XYZ file of C-alpha atoms in Angstrom:
187
model
C 29.273 48.900 -65.955
C 25.551 50.099 -65.532
C 23.488 50.060 -62.300
C 19.639 50.555 -62.172
C 17.876 51.713 -59.048
C 14.067 51.363 -58.264
C 12.506 53.544 -56.007
C 8.565 53.025 -55.600
C 5.995 54.080 -53.087
C 4.302 56.902 -51.468
C 5.698 60.363 -51.092
C 4.458 60.675 -47.508
C 6.857 57.740 -46.620
C 9.575 58.554 -48.846
C 12.930 59.165 -47.301
C 15.149 60.322 -50.239
C 18.289 61.767 -48.919
C 19.736 58.718 -47.211
C 19.233 56.517 -50.483
C 20.724 59.420 -52.081
C 23.632 59.621 -50.010
C 24.300 55.898 -49.194
C 23.203 54.113 -52.296
C 23.537 56.107 -55.642
C 26.654 57.773 -54.212
C 28.239 54.795 -53.342
C 27.209 53.256 -56.675
C 28.592 56.120 -58.558
C 31.953 56.512 -56.497
C 32.179 52.565 -57.202
C 32.643 53.273 -60.693
C 28.928 52.467 -62.078
C 26.713 54.567 -64.636
C 23.664 54.574 -62.207
C 20.423 54.988 -63.844
C 17.452 55.917 -61.509
C 13.551 54.853 -61.584
C 10.993 56.577 -59.735
C 7.541 56.133 -58.920
C 6.096 57.958 -56.128
C 2.002 58.192 -55.499
C 1.685 61.903 -54.652
C -1.553 61.593 -52.398
C -2.572 58.487 -50.698
C -5.432 60.032 -48.879
C -7.796 57.832 -50.779
C -6.282 54.310 -50.082
C -7.545 53.741 -46.496
C -6.735 53.895 -42.770
C -3.615 52.325 -43.587
C -0.898 54.598 -42.867
C -2.928 56.528 -40.131
C -0.663 54.957 -37.108
C 2.668 55.521 -38.486
C 1.561 59.151 -39.503
C 0.510 60.024 -36.184
C 4.097 59.092 -34.867
C 5.674 61.118 -37.110
C 5.553 63.106 -39.978
C 6.343 63.552 -43.589
C 9.897 64.429 -44.795
C 9.983 68.321 -44.079
C 12.188 69.179 -47.576
C 9.285 67.571 -49.640
C 6.039 67.708 -47.470
C 4.865 71.032 -49.419
C 5.947 70.135 -52.985
C 3.839 70.266 -55.767
C 4.000 66.929 -57.912
C 6.255 68.882 -60.458
C 8.312 70.058 -57.910
C 8.590 66.872 -56.299
C 9.752 65.581 -59.545
C 12.170 68.040 -59.984
C 13.609 67.854 -56.618
C 14.101 64.104 -57.076
C 16.139 65.049 -60.620
C 18.197 67.624 -58.488
C 18.920 64.943 -55.636
C 19.745 61.970 -58.271
C 21.761 64.429 -60.385
C 23.726 65.425 -57.305
C 25.045 62.103 -56.659
C 26.523 61.511 -60.202
C 23.270 59.396 -61.357
C 20.704 59.850 -63.853
C 17.046 59.856 -63.552
C 15.509 58.215 -66.332
C 11.924 57.581 -65.363
C 10.182 59.883 -62.845
C 6.644 59.366 -62.633
C 4.527 61.096 -59.785
C 0.898 60.031 -60.260
C -1.913 62.019 -58.141
C -3.517 58.739 -56.548
C -2.916 55.047 -57.050
C -4.172 53.495 -60.259
C -7.286 51.792 -60.416
C -6.005 47.824 -60.398
C -7.466 45.278 -62.787
C -9.841 42.905 -61.604
C -8.085 39.771 -60.375
C -10.240 36.726 -60.442
C -10.431 34.752 -57.255
C -7.514 32.258 -57.243
C -6.352 30.822 -53.681
C -2.709 30.868 -54.703
C -2.324 34.320 -55.537
C -1.977 36.945 -53.010
C -3.570 34.577 -50.909
C -2.770 36.563 -47.553
C -4.087 39.870 -49.092
C -6.546 38.962 -51.685
C -6.819 42.230 -54.331
C -10.296 41.562 -54.733
C -11.235 41.696 -51.005
C -8.742 44.166 -49.298
C -7.097 47.183 -49.971
C -4.022 46.150 -48.916
C -4.471 43.596 -51.526
C -4.969 46.535 -53.775
C -2.435 48.432 -52.658
C 0.248 45.601 -53.087
C -0.935 45.000 -56.525
C -0.844 48.966 -57.349
C 2.779 48.663 -56.047
C 3.643 45.472 -58.193
C 2.076 47.004 -61.505
C 4.062 50.302 -60.840
C 7.283 48.116 -60.521
C 6.243 46.235 -63.747
C 6.386 49.374 -65.615
C 9.548 50.548 -63.966
C 11.068 47.210 -65.277
C 9.385 47.177 -68.743
C 10.946 50.701 -69.065
C 14.233 49.242 -68.175
C 13.902 46.584 -70.830
C 13.238 48.919 -73.305
C 16.100 51.172 -72.102
C 18.665 48.082 -72.612
C 17.255 47.207 -75.891
C 17.753 51.074 -76.999
C 21.188 50.945 -76.058
C 22.104 47.702 -76.575
C 23.566 47.109 -73.036
C 22.392 45.548 -70.130
C 22.534 46.569 -66.496
C 25.175 44.510 -64.478
C 23.515 45.482 -61.171
C 19.775 46.193 -60.404
C 18.492 47.251 -56.844
C 14.747 48.003 -55.578
C 14.576 50.129 -52.513
C 11.921 50.819 -50.332
C 10.406 54.372 -50.348
C 10.910 54.163 -46.328
C 14.608 52.781 -46.118
C 16.456 55.244 -43.766
C 20.479 54.353 -44.753
C 22.601 54.743 -42.120
C 25.766 53.892 -43.908
C 26.998 53.101 -47.259
C 25.844 49.895 -48.705
C 28.162 47.525 -49.475
C 30.588 47.940 -52.342
C 28.606 46.339 -55.695
C 31.862 45.686 -57.314
C 32.527 43.336 -54.374
C 29.433 41.400 -54.093
C 29.685 41.187 -58.217
C 32.857 39.131 -57.756
C 31.168 36.547 -55.487
C 30.623 33.160 -57.129
C 27.696 33.136 -59.191
C 26.992 36.396 -58.749
C 24.757 36.903 -61.901
C 22.576 35.019 -60.486
C 22.522 35.756 -56.634
C 20.038 38.014 -54.739
C 21.375 40.016 -52.045
C 18.733 41.301 -49.508
C 19.443 43.221 -46.169
C 19.379 41.479 -42.995
C 16.197 42.657 -41.756
C 15.481 41.778 -38.383
C 19.059 41.351 -37.444
């Protein structure tokens, strides 16, 4: 049984230890071979003032705060390996990539249009990185001749205070193959 876990976000917001302990280790303990795909922007300072209010009331995780890009990759590798999972992809771009020009379309990202707002550009950048991780997943599945049974996206700033639900139990529910589970946000 194989599972893929994706962590896409920004180094300054990343809370890695709880994800490793309560997500990756839970999957491994539940009998999954876990492949991890990570993309963390190293320096988001050029993306506007969008993180300033949160940054002023908190601080970056001290265990990664002073790491270089290469040291961060090695640190993530060591954290993943310590859980028994396997780090398949770890990209740490210096800055967000330039997003392609998106034609104006009222139906696409209408709340945060990428052609007009920084937030829209950041969202599009995040989805482009997620798409890269997804394409790497499909390529790996073809190369191995196997499919992942369980896929999970984890926010970079998710703080897990307890283990996630047992995936083997979730996968025994009716129509599990076509089901999307989410955390109870706002509960």
